[in-house]
CSV table of C-alpha atoms in Angstrom, one decimal:
chain,number,residue,atom,x,y,z
A,1,UNK,CA,8.5,23.1,23.8
A,2,UNK,CA,7.0,19.9,22.3
A,3,UNK,CA,5.4,20.2,18.9
A,4,UNK,CA,2.8,17.7,17.7
A,5,UNK,CA,3.7,16.5,14.2
A,6,UNK,CA,0.9,15.2,12.0
A,7,UNK,CA,2.2,12.2,10.1
A,8,UNK,CA,2.3,12.3,6.3
A,9,UNK,CA,0.4,9.3,5.1
A,10,UNK,CA,0.8,7.8,1.6
A,11,UNK,CA,-1.0,4.8,0.2
A,12,UNK,CA,0.9,2.4,-2.1
A,13,UNK,CA,-1.1,0.0,-4.1
A,14,UNK,CA,-1.8,-1.6,-7.5
A,15,UNK,CA,-5.4,-1.6,-8.4
A,16,UNK,CA,-7.2,-3.1,-11.5
A,17,UNK,CA,-9.7,-1.2,-13.5
A,18,UNK,CA,-12.5,-3.0,-11.6
A,19,UNK,CA,-11.0,-2.2,-8.2
A,20,UNK,CA,-9.5,-5.6,-7.5
A,21,UNK,CA,-6.2,-5.4,-5.5
A,22,UNK,CA,-5.9,-9.1,-4.6
A,23,UNK,CA,-7.1,-12.7,-4.8
A,24,UNK,CA,-6.4,-15.4,-2.3
A,25,UNK,CA,-3.8,-13.3,-0.5
A,26,UNK,CA,-1.7,-12.4,-3.6
A,27,UNK,CA,-1.7,-10.0,-6.5
A,28,UNK,CA,-3.6,-11.2,-9.6
A,29,UNK,CA,-0.8,-10.1,-11.9
A,30,UNK,CA,3.0,-10.0,-12.0
A,31,UNK,CA,4.4,-6.6,-13.0
A,32,UNK,CA,8.2,-6.4,-12.2
A,33,UNK,CA,8.2,-2.6,-12.8
A,34,UNK,CA,5.5,-2.1,-10.2
A,35,UNK,CA,7.4,-4.2,-7.6
A,36,UNK,CA,10.6,-2.0,-8.3
A,37,UNK,CA,8.5,1.2,-7.9
A,38,UNK,CA,7.0,-0.1,-4.6
A,39,UNK,CA,10.5,-1.0,-3.3
A,40,UNK,CA,11.9,2.5,-4.3
A,41,UNK,CA,9.0,4.3,-2.6
A,42,UNK,CA,8.9,2.3,0.6
A,43,UNK,CA,12.6,1.5,1.3
A,44,UNK,CA,13.7,3.0,4.6
A,45,UNK,CA,10.2,3.9,5.6
A,46,UNK,CA,7.8,2.4,8.1
A,47,UNK,CA,5.0,0.5,6.4
A,48,UNK,CA,1.5,-0.1,8.0
A,49,UNK,CA,-0.3,-3.2,6.8
A,50,UNK,CA,-2.8,-5.7,7.9
A,51,UNK,CA,-1.9,-9.1,9.1
A,52,UNK,CA,-3.0,-10.8,5.9
A,53,UNK,CA,-0.8,-8.5,3.9
A,54,UNK,CA,2.2,-9.3,6.2
A,55,UNK,CA,1.4,-13.0,6.0
A,56,UNK,CA,1.5,-12.8,2.2
A,57,UNK,CA,5.2,-12.0,2.2
A,58,UNK,CA,7.6,-14.9,2.2
A,59,UNK,CA,9.7,-12.9,4.8
A,60,UNK,CA,9.7,-9.3,6.0
A,61,UNK,CA,10.8,-7.0,3.3
A,62,UNK,CA,14.4,-5.8,3.8
A,63,UNK,CA,15.1,-2.2,4.8
A,64,UNK,CA,11.6,-1.3,6.0
A,65,UNK,CA,9.7,-1.4,9.3
A,66,UNK,CA,6.6,-3.6,9.2
A,67,UNK,CA,3.9,-2.3,11.5
A,68,UNK,CA,1.0,-4.8,11.5
A,69,UNK,CA,-2.4,-3.6,12.4
A,70,UNK,CA,-4.4,-6.5,13.8
A,71,UNK,CA,-7.4,-7.1,16.1
A,72,UNK,CA,-5.8,-10.2,17.5
A,73,UNK,CA,-4.2,-9.4,20.9
A,74,UNK,CA,-2.0,-12.4,21.0
A,75,UNK,CA,-0.6,-12.2,17.4
A,76,UNK,CA,3.1,-11.7,16.9
A,77,UNK,CA,5.6,-12.5,14.2
A,78,UNK,CA,9.3,-12.0,13.8
A,79,UNK,CA,10.0,-8.7,12.0
A,80,UNK,CA,6.6,-7.2,12.8
A,81,UNK,CA,5.7,-4.4,15.2
A,82,UNK,CA,2.1,-5.0,16.4
A,83,UNK,CA,-0.5,-2.2,16.6
A,84,UNK,CA,-4.2,-2.7,17.5
A,85,UNK,CA,-5.6,0.7,16.4
A,86,UNK,CA,-4.8,3.1,13.5
A,87,UNK,CA,-3.7,5.7,16.1
A,88,UNK,CA,-1.3,3.2,17.7
A,89,UNK,CA,0.1,2.3,14.2
A,90,UNK,CA,0.7,6.0,13.4
A,91,UNK,CA,2.3,6.6,16.8
A,92,UNK,CA,4.8,3.7,16.1
A,93,UNK,CA,5.4,4.9,12.5
A,94,UNK,CA,6.3,8.6,13.3
A,95,UNK,CA,5.9,11.4,10.8
A,96,UNK,CA,6.1,9.6,7.5
A,97,UNK,CA,4.2,6.4,6.9
A,98,UNK,CA,3.5,4.2,3.9
A,99,UNK,CA,0.2,2.3,4.2
A,100,UNK,CA,0.4,-0.7,1.9
A,101,UNK,CA,-2.9,-2.6,2.5
A,102,UNK,CA,-5.0,-4.5,2.4
A,103,UNK,CA,-8.4,-3.2,1.5
A,104,UNK,CA,-9.6,-3.1,5.1
A,105,UNK,CA,-6.5,-1.2,6.2
A,106,UNK,CA,-6.8,1.4,3.4
A,107,UNK,CA,-10.4,2.1,4.6
A,108,UNK,CA,-9.0,3.1,8.1
A,109,UNK,CA,-6.7,5.9,7.0
A,110,UNK,CA,-7.0,9.3,5.3
A,111,UNK,CA,-3.9,9.6,3.0
A,112,UNK,CA,-2.2,12.8,1.9
A,113,UNK,CA,-1.0,11.1,-1.3
A,114,UNK,CA,-1.7,8.0,-3.3
A,115,UNK,CA,1.0,6.2,-5.2
A,116,UNK,CA,-1.1,4.0,-7.5
A,117,UNK,CA,-0.4,1.6,-10.2
A,118,UNK,CA,-3.5,1.4,-12.4
A,119,UNK,CA,-3.5,-2.1,-13.9
A,120,UNK,CA,-5.6,-2.1,-17.0
A,121,UNK,CA,-7.4,-5.3,-16.7
A,122,UNK,CA,-10.4,-6.6,-14.8
A,123,UNK,CA,-9.4,-9.9,-13.0
A,124,UNK,CA,-11.5,-11.7,-10.5
A,125,UNK,CA,-10.5,-11.0,-6.9
A,126,UNK,CA,-11.6,-11.0,-3.3
A,127,UNK,CA,-10.0,-7.7,-2.2
A,128,UNK,CA,-11.4,-4.5,-3.7
A,129,UNK,CA,-10.6,-0.8,-3.2
A,130,UNK,CA,-13.0,1.8,-4.4
A,131,UNK,CA,-11.8,4.5,-6.9
A,132,UNK,CA,-10.1,7.6,-5.5
A,133,UNK,CA,-12.7,10.2,-6.5
A,134,UNK,CA,-12.1,13.9,-5.9
A,135,UNK,CA,-8.3,13.5,-6.1
A,136,UNK,CA,-6.0,15.4,-8.4
A,137,UNK,CA,-3.6,13.6,-10.7
A,138,UNK,CA,-0.1,15.0,-10.2
A,139,UNK,CA,1.8,12.4,-12.2
A,140,UNK,CA,1.1,9.7,-14.8
A,141,UNK,CA,3.3,7.4,-16.7
A,142,UNK,CA,1.6,4.9,-19.1
A,143,UNK,CA,3.1,1.5,-20.0
A,144,UNK,CA,1.7,-0.8,-22.8
A,145,UNK,CA,0.8,-4.4,-22.4
A,146,UNK,CA,3.7,-6.8,-22.9
A,147,UNK,CA,3.2,-10.5,-23.6
A,148,UNK,CA,0.8,-11.8,-20.9
A,149,UNK,CA,1.3,-8.7,-18.7
A,150,UNK,CA,-1.5,-6.1,-18.9
A,151,UNK,CA,-1.0,-2.4,-19.7
A,152,UNK,CA,-0.5,-0.3,-16.6
A,153,UNK,CA,0.0,3.3,-15.5
A,154,UNK,CA,2.0,4.7,-12.6
A,155,UNK,CA,-0.1,7.5,-11.1
A,156,UNK,CA,0.4,9.9,-8.2
A,157,UNK,CA,-2.8,11.4,-6.7
A,158,UNK,CA,-2.9,14.4,-4.3
A,159,UNK,CA,-5.7,16.3,-2.6
């Protein structure tokens, strides 16, 4: 008997108070603790991302599958598995997937959990994600500003 498994989808992102998640293909801040948290949460897992997010990495991130959702039928890159629809991306990922962006990709999926770093600043940016309304906060860890780094909070949201 074959059972259909519904994938568990989690979002992983850092989002400024004004919704900005990126500018010119990069993060508008540098928070080493956020990068360490992202690595710990995604290591060993398939990650679904858009082509621009994949292209923003200097190289594929070690220890993770990179499933790139793109409309381009001829796009390919070393270290990337290509999908052309959200359903195809989920089929490649299996039953546990980390969706890591960008903004257009987040809009295509309905997550079960959001692992969010709230960055307490309002930078200019060209990639914006709306707030996660109607979610329940299951975890929060606040961190103060340090030098030129803004204050931030690690937050886990669940339905």
